[in-house]
């Protein structure tokens, strides 16, 4: 750990004195719901020590929670399934990419339907649709890619509050 | 490693079949079963008028919102109500995003929620 002469700075950012953007932090964890609270809180703290606001960190915590929940619920077919969350942090935004094992055909069909339904501006009543609706409202961009082997990758881009419009609740 | 949530239950003076439930911590997919069981047991025992104090509820996700809507619906079906008070700005924002502010009964504080109990 780098030593610092500035005691105040040391108290606030003990392990992150100088931040050089962009940087990336990868988190890999078992496909189990019980790991998600620790992951989302880690991301929230990572953002706060990277000089993002607590509001931004809170909203990002929700995004991480929702995409991780989706990955566990619909993208983990075996007990040893792993999920990888890539947090790419820029000075003006964060980008999350989450990759899972890939779900069953039925799960993937439901995921595609939820994404398409939301994009069309209609209400999706499933829990999955509700989570994605929240992610969509809290972010600038939400992309879901399903490759030929059914591996699912969700990419979310969220900008700093100053650079985006205020949230508008859905009707 | 599940999220921590605590529920505490208190009678509401002068109100029949009513309880105040204080939610403390985070409400998410790791603890909804616990919360669901506690609150549904209460409703099934005839305590159908519920005030939920969210003063110390830091966080709620879509799964948590789902069960709040469930409590509201179940209590109403049994002739009661599920009222929320002291909600923080962050939690309110999430409820607002999904357009559920009109589906849930939300009050600024406990006094207002209690006064609205029939």
Short mmCIF file of C-alpha atoms in Angstrom, two decimals:
data_model
loop_
_atom_site.label_atom_id
_atom_site.label_comp_id
_atom_site.label_asym_id
_atom_site.label_seq_id
_atom_site.Cartn_x
_atom_site.Cartn_y
_atom_site.Cartn_z
CA UNK A 1 0.00 0.00 0.00
CA UNK A 2 1.35 3.43 -0.92
CA UNK A 3 2.12 5.72 2.01
CA UNK A 4 0.59 9.16 2.06
CA UNK A 5 1.41 12.32 3.96
CA UNK A 6 -2.20 13.48 3.81
CA UNK A 7 -3.98 12.04 6.83
CA UNK A 8 -7.44 13.14 5.73
CA UNK A 9 -7.01 11.57 2.33
CA UNK A 10 -5.71 8.43 3.96
CA UNK A 11 -8.84 8.13 6.09
CA UNK A 12 -11.20 8.48 3.16
CA UNK A 13 -9.35 6.44 0.56
CA UNK A 14 -6.84 4.28 2.43
CA UNK A 15 -6.16 1.99 -0.51
CA UNK A 16 -7.03 4.18 -3.43
CA UNK A 17 -5.15 7.46 -3.15
CA UNK A 18 -4.83 8.23 -6.83
CA UNK A 19 -7.40 6.90 -9.25
CA UNK A 20 -6.43 6.48 -12.84
CA UNK A 21 -9.36 5.94 -15.20
CA UNK A 22 -10.29 3.73 -16.87
CA UNK A 23 -9.76 0.58 -14.89
CA UNK A 24 -11.50 -2.73 -14.70
CA UNK A 25 -12.34 -5.09 -11.85
CA UNK A 26 -13.49 -8.64 -12.53
CA UNK A 27 -15.50 -10.57 -9.97
CA UNK A 28 -16.13 -14.27 -10.37
CA UNK A 29 -18.51 -15.98 -7.98
CA UNK A 30 -20.59 -19.17 -7.69
CA UNK A 31 -24.05 -19.13 -9.24
CA UNK A 32 -25.80 -18.85 -5.90
CA UNK A 33 -28.07 -16.05 -4.68
CA UNK A 34 -26.30 -15.89 -1.32
CA UNK A 35 -23.18 -14.38 -2.91
CA UNK A 36 -24.97 -11.48 -4.56
CA UNK A 37 -25.27 -9.12 -1.56
CA UNK A 38 -21.50 -9.20 -1.06
CA UNK A 39 -20.88 -8.61 -4.78
CA UNK A 40 -23.28 -5.68 -5.09
CA UNK A 41 -21.95 -4.03 -1.91
CA UNK A 42 -18.39 -4.46 -3.17
CA UNK A 43 -19.32 -2.65 -6.41
CA UNK A 44 -21.03 0.11 -4.45
CA UNK A 45 -17.93 0.67 -2.31
CA UNK A 46 -15.67 0.46 -5.34
CA UNK A 47 -17.62 3.29 -6.96
CA UNK A 48 -17.61 5.43 -3.84
CA UNK A 49 -13.84 5.19 -3.45
CA UNK A 50 -13.64 6.04 -7.16
CA UNK A 51 -15.30 9.39 -6.42
CA UNK A 52 -18.76 8.52 -7.70
CA UNK A 53 -21.62 9.81 -5.53
CA UNK A 54 -23.37 7.63 -2.98
CA UNK A 55 -26.55 8.02 -5.05
CA UNK A 56 -24.75 6.73 -8.13
CA UNK A 57 -23.32 3.87 -6.08
CA UNK A 58 -26.76 2.97 -4.70
CA UNK A 59 -28.36 2.91 -8.15
CA UNK A 60 -25.46 0.88 -9.50
CA UNK A 61 -25.88 -1.53 -6.59
CA UNK A 62 -29.42 -2.16 -7.77
CA UNK A 63 -28.30 -2.73 -11.36
CA UNK A 64 -25.70 -5.27 -10.22
CA UNK A 65 -28.24 -6.97 -7.98
CA UNK A 66 -30.80 -7.33 -10.76
CA UNK A 67 -28.44 -8.61 -13.45
CA UNK A 68 -26.80 -11.02 -11.00
CA UNK A 69 -30.20 -12.31 -9.88
CA UNK A 70 -31.14 -12.89 -13.51
CA UNK A 71 -27.87 -14.70 -14.16
CA UNK A 72 -28.35 -17.00 -11.16
CA UNK A 73 -32.03 -17.64 -11.84
CA UNK A 74 -31.83 -18.18 -15.59
CA UNK A 75 -28.20 -18.78 -16.53
CA UNK A 76 -26.93 -21.42 -14.12
CA UNK A 77 -27.80 -24.98 -15.05
CA UNK A 78 -25.40 -26.88 -12.81
CA UNK A 79 -24.41 -26.71 -9.14
CA UNK A 80 -20.85 -25.64 -9.99
CA UNK A 81 -21.91 -22.84 -12.36
CA UNK A 82 -19.87 -19.63 -12.11
CA UNK A 83 -20.80 -16.06 -12.94
CA UNK A 84 -18.34 -13.42 -14.06
CA UNK A 85 -19.04 -9.73 -13.54
CA UNK A 86 -16.72 -7.27 -15.26
CA UNK A 87 -16.84 -3.72 -13.89
CA UNK A 88 -15.23 -1.28 -16.31
CA UNK A 89 -14.94 2.11 -14.62
CA UNK A 90 -14.38 5.29 -16.61
CA UNK A 91 -14.32 8.84 -15.26
CA UNK A 92 -17.78 9.53 -16.68
CA UNK A 93 -19.48 6.13 -16.52
CA UNK A 94 -19.44 2.51 -15.47
CA UNK A 95 -20.02 -0.45 -17.72
CA UNK A 96 -21.07 -3.82 -16.37
CA UNK A 97 -20.75 -7.01 -18.34
CA UNK A 98 -22.06 -10.19 -16.77
CA UNK A 99 -21.54 -13.62 -18.26
CA UNK A 100 -23.16 -16.81 -17.10
CA UNK A 101 -23.24 -20.45 -18.07
CA UNK A 102 -26.22 -19.99 -20.34
CA UNK A 103 -29.73 -21.07 -19.55
CA UNK A 104 -32.05 -23.69 -20.89
CA UNK A 105 -33.82 -22.98 -24.16
CA UNK A 106 -36.96 -22.11 -22.23
CA UNK A 107 -35.12 -19.66 -19.98
CA UNK A 108 -33.39 -18.01 -22.92
CA UNK A 109 -36.70 -17.65 -24.72
CA UNK A 110 -38.15 -15.94 -21.64
CA UNK A 111 -35.12 -13.66 -21.38
CA UNK A 112 -35.41 -12.66 -25.04
CA UNK A 113 -39.12 -12.03 -24.60
CA UNK A 114 -38.56 -9.87 -21.52
CA UNK A 115 -35.91 -7.76 -23.24
CA UNK A 116 -37.94 -7.39 -26.42
CA UNK A 117 -41.15 -6.61 -24.54
CA UNK A 118 -39.44 -3.93 -22.48
CA UNK A 119 -37.83 -2.41 -25.57
CA UNK A 120 -41.24 -2.18 -27.18
CA UNK A 121 -42.42 -0.14 -24.23
CA UNK A 122 -44.89 -2.67 -22.93
CA UNK A 123 -45.12 -3.90 -19.37
CA UNK A 124 -43.59 -7.26 -18.60
CA UNK A 125 -45.21 -8.80 -15.56
CA UNK A 126 -42.63 -11.44 -14.68
CA UNK A 127 -40.05 -10.91 -11.96
CA UNK A 128 -37.37 -11.07 -14.66
CA UNK A 129 -39.14 -8.37 -16.65
CA UNK A 130 -39.49 -6.19 -13.56
CA UNK A 131 -35.77 -6.46 -12.78
CA UNK A 132 -34.79 -5.62 -16.35
CA UNK A 133 -37.24 -2.71 -16.37
CA UNK A 134 -35.45 -1.27 -13.33
CA UNK A 135 -32.04 -1.81 -14.96
CA UNK A 136 -33.25 -0.12 -18.13
CA UNK A 137 -34.55 2.90 -16.19
CA UNK A 138 -31.32 3.26 -14.26
CA UNK A 139 -28.99 2.96 -17.22
CA UNK A 140 -28.30 4.44 -20.63
CA UNK A 141 -27.91 1.14 -22.39
CA UNK A 142 -28.85 -2.49 -21.85
CA UNK A 143 -27.81 -5.19 -24.31
CA UNK A 144 -28.29 -8.92 -24.04
CA UNK A 145 -26.20 -11.17 -26.26
CA UNK A 146 -26.82 -14.91 -26.54
CA UNK A 147 -24.12 -16.68 -28.53
CA UNK A 148 -24.30 -19.86 -30.58
CA UNK A 149 -23.56 -22.00 -27.52
CA UNK A 150 -26.34 -20.27 -25.56
CA UNK A 151 -23.84 -18.44 -23.33
CA UNK A 152 -25.51 -15.24 -22.15
CA UNK A 153 -23.80 -11.90 -21.77
CA UNK A 154 -25.55 -8.79 -20.44
CA UNK A 155 -23.92 -5.39 -20.95
CA UNK A 156 -25.09 -2.29 -19.08
CA UNK A 157 -23.79 1.28 -19.40
CA UNK A 158 -24.52 3.87 -16.73
CA UNK A 159 -23.26 7.47 -16.83
CA UNK A 160 -22.61 9.85 -13.96
CA UNK A 161 -25.76 11.69 -12.81
CA UNK A 162 -24.53 15.05 -14.06
CA UNK A 163 -24.43 13.76 -17.61
CA UNK A 164 -27.88 12.26 -17.81
CA UNK A 165 -31.49 13.26 -17.52
CA UNK A 166 -33.40 12.80 -14.31
CA UNK A 167 -35.18 9.49 -13.99
CA UNK A 168 -38.68 9.36 -15.32
CA UNK A 169 -40.96 6.83 -13.70
CA UNK A 170 -42.71 4.40 -16.00
CA UNK A 171 -46.48 4.56 -16.26
CA UNK B 1 -23.72 -14.42 3.25
CA UNK B 2 -27.36 -13.51 2.87
CA UNK B 3 -28.45 -9.92 3.43
CA UNK B 4 -29.39 -8.93 6.92
CA UNK B 5 -32.97 -8.02 7.61
CA UNK B 6 -34.66 -7.71 10.95
CA UNK B 7 -38.35 -7.41 11.58
CA UNK B 8 -39.78 -6.19 14.86
CA UNK B 9 -43.46 -6.29 15.68
CA UNK B 10 -45.46 -3.92 17.89
CA UNK B 11 -49.12 -3.50 18.68
CA UNK B 12 -50.75 -0.27 17.55
CA UNK B 13 -52.55 1.36 20.43
CA UNK B 14 -56.30 1.62 19.96
CA UNK B 15 -56.37 -0.34 16.71
CA UNK B 16 -57.88 -3.80 16.35
CA UNK B 17 -56.24 -6.54 14.28
CA UNK B 18 -53.29 -4.26 13.64
CA UNK B 19 -49.51 -4.40 13.97
CA UNK B 20 -46.57 -2.15 13.28
CA UNK B 21 -43.67 -3.94 11.59
CA UNK B 22 -40.28 -2.24 11.55
CA UNK B 23 -38.06 -3.34 8.65
CA UNK B 24 -34.34 -2.98 9.41
CA UNK B 25 -31.66 -3.72 6.80
CA UNK B 26 -31.85 -4.84 3.16
CA UNK B 27 -34.78 -6.62 1.52
CA UNK B 28 -33.71 -8.78 -1.41
CA UNK B 29 -33.89 -12.26 -2.93
CA UNK B 30 -31.79 -13.81 -0.14
CA UNK B 31 -34.26 -13.03 2.63
CA UNK B 32 -37.71 -12.70 1.07
CA UNK B 33 -38.73 -16.18 2.19
CA UNK B 34 -38.09 -15.21 5.81
CA UNK B 35 -40.04 -11.97 5.45
CA UNK B 36 -42.82 -13.63 3.46
CA UNK B 37 -43.32 -16.28 6.13
CA UNK B 38 -43.38 -13.80 9.03
CA UNK B 39 -45.81 -11.36 7.43
CA UNK B 40 -48.09 -13.97 5.85
CA UNK B 41 -48.34 -15.78 9.20
CA UNK B 42 -49.46 -12.54 10.77
CA UNK B 43 -52.09 -11.93 8.09
CA UNK B 44 -53.32 -15.53 8.35
CA UNK B 45 -53.70 -15.08 12.12
CA UNK B 46 -56.11 -12.22 11.42
CA UNK B 47 -53.73 -9.29 11.77
CA UNK B 48 -54.82 -7.73 8.51
CA UNK B 49 -54.07 -4.06 9.23
CA UNK B 50 -50.35 -3.60 8.93
CA UNK B 51 -48.13 -0.55 9.01
CA UNK B 52 -44.61 -1.13 7.72
CA UNK B 53 -42.04 1.29 9.10
CA UNK B 54 -39.27 1.64 6.47
CA UNK B 55 -37.19 4.17 8.38
CA UNK B 56 -34.31 1.72 8.67
CA UNK B 57 -34.91 -0.19 5.43
CA UNK B 58 -31.81 0.75 3.43
CA UNK B 59 -32.38 -1.24 0.26
CA UNK B 60 -35.02 -3.08 -1.74
CA UNK B 61 -34.76 -4.79 -5.15
CA UNK B 62 -37.39 -6.04 -7.61
CA UNK B 63 -37.89 -9.27 -5.67
CA UNK B 64 -38.53 -7.29 -2.49
CA UNK B 65 -40.94 -5.00 -4.31
CA UNK B 66 -42.78 -8.07 -5.54
CA UNK B 67 -43.53 -9.24 -2.02
CA UNK B 68 -44.54 -5.75 -0.86
CA UNK B 69 -47.16 -5.75 -3.61
CA UNK B 70 -48.16 -9.26 -2.53
CA UNK B 71 -48.64 -8.14 1.09
CA UNK B 72 -50.74 -5.20 -0.03
CA UNK B 73 -52.95 -7.39 -2.22
CA UNK B 74 -53.33 -10.13 0.40
CA UNK B 75 -54.19 -7.73 3.22
CA UNK B 76 -56.80 -6.00 1.05
CA UNK B 77 -58.35 -9.31 0.03
CA UNK B 78 -58.84 -10.04 3.73
CA UNK B 79 -60.45 -6.68 4.39
CA UNK B 80 -57.34 -4.99 5.75
CA UNK B 81 -54.47 -2.89 4.49
CA UNK B 82 -50.69 -2.73 4.20
CA UNK B 83 -49.44 0.81 4.69
CA UNK B 84 -45.85 1.97 4.35
CA UNK B 85 -44.38 4.87 6.34
CA UNK B 86 -41.02 6.65 6.71
CA UNK B 87 -39.73 5.42 3.36
CA UNK B 88 -36.30 6.70 2.37
CA UNK B 89 -35.60 8.51 -0.88
CA UNK B 90 -33.66 5.67 -2.52
CA UNK B 91 -36.26 3.01 -1.82
CA UNK B 92 -39.07 5.35 -2.91
CA UNK B 93 -37.28 5.97 -6.19
CA UNK B 94 -37.26 2.26 -7.03
CA UNK B 95 -40.96 1.94 -6.24
CA UNK B 96 -41.56 4.99 -8.42
CA UNK B 97 -39.56 3.55 -11.33
CA UNK B 98 -41.82 0.51 -11.58
CA UNK B 99 -44.89 2.69 -11.28
CA UNK B 100 -46.03 1.11 -8.01
CA UNK B 101 -46.55 4.30 -5.99
CA UNK B 102 -50.24 4.11 -6.80
CA UNK B 103 -50.47 0.42 -5.93
CA UNK B 104 -48.92 0.80 -2.49
CA UNK B 105 -50.25 2.99 0.31
CA UNK B 106 -47.32 5.24 1.21
CA UNK B 107 -47.34 7.79 4.04
CA UNK B 108 -44.77 10.33 5.19
CA UNK B 109 -44.66 9.15 8.79
CA UNK B 110 -46.17 6.74 11.32
CA UNK B 111 -48.69 9.22 12.67
CA UNK B 112 -50.16 9.77 9.23
CA UNK B 113 -50.28 6.05 8.48
CA UNK B 114 -51.87 5.27 11.86
CA UNK B 115 -54.49 7.97 11.42
CA UNK B 116 -55.45 6.41 8.08
CA UNK B 117 -56.18 3.04 9.67
CA UNK B 118 -59.89 2.38 9.86
#
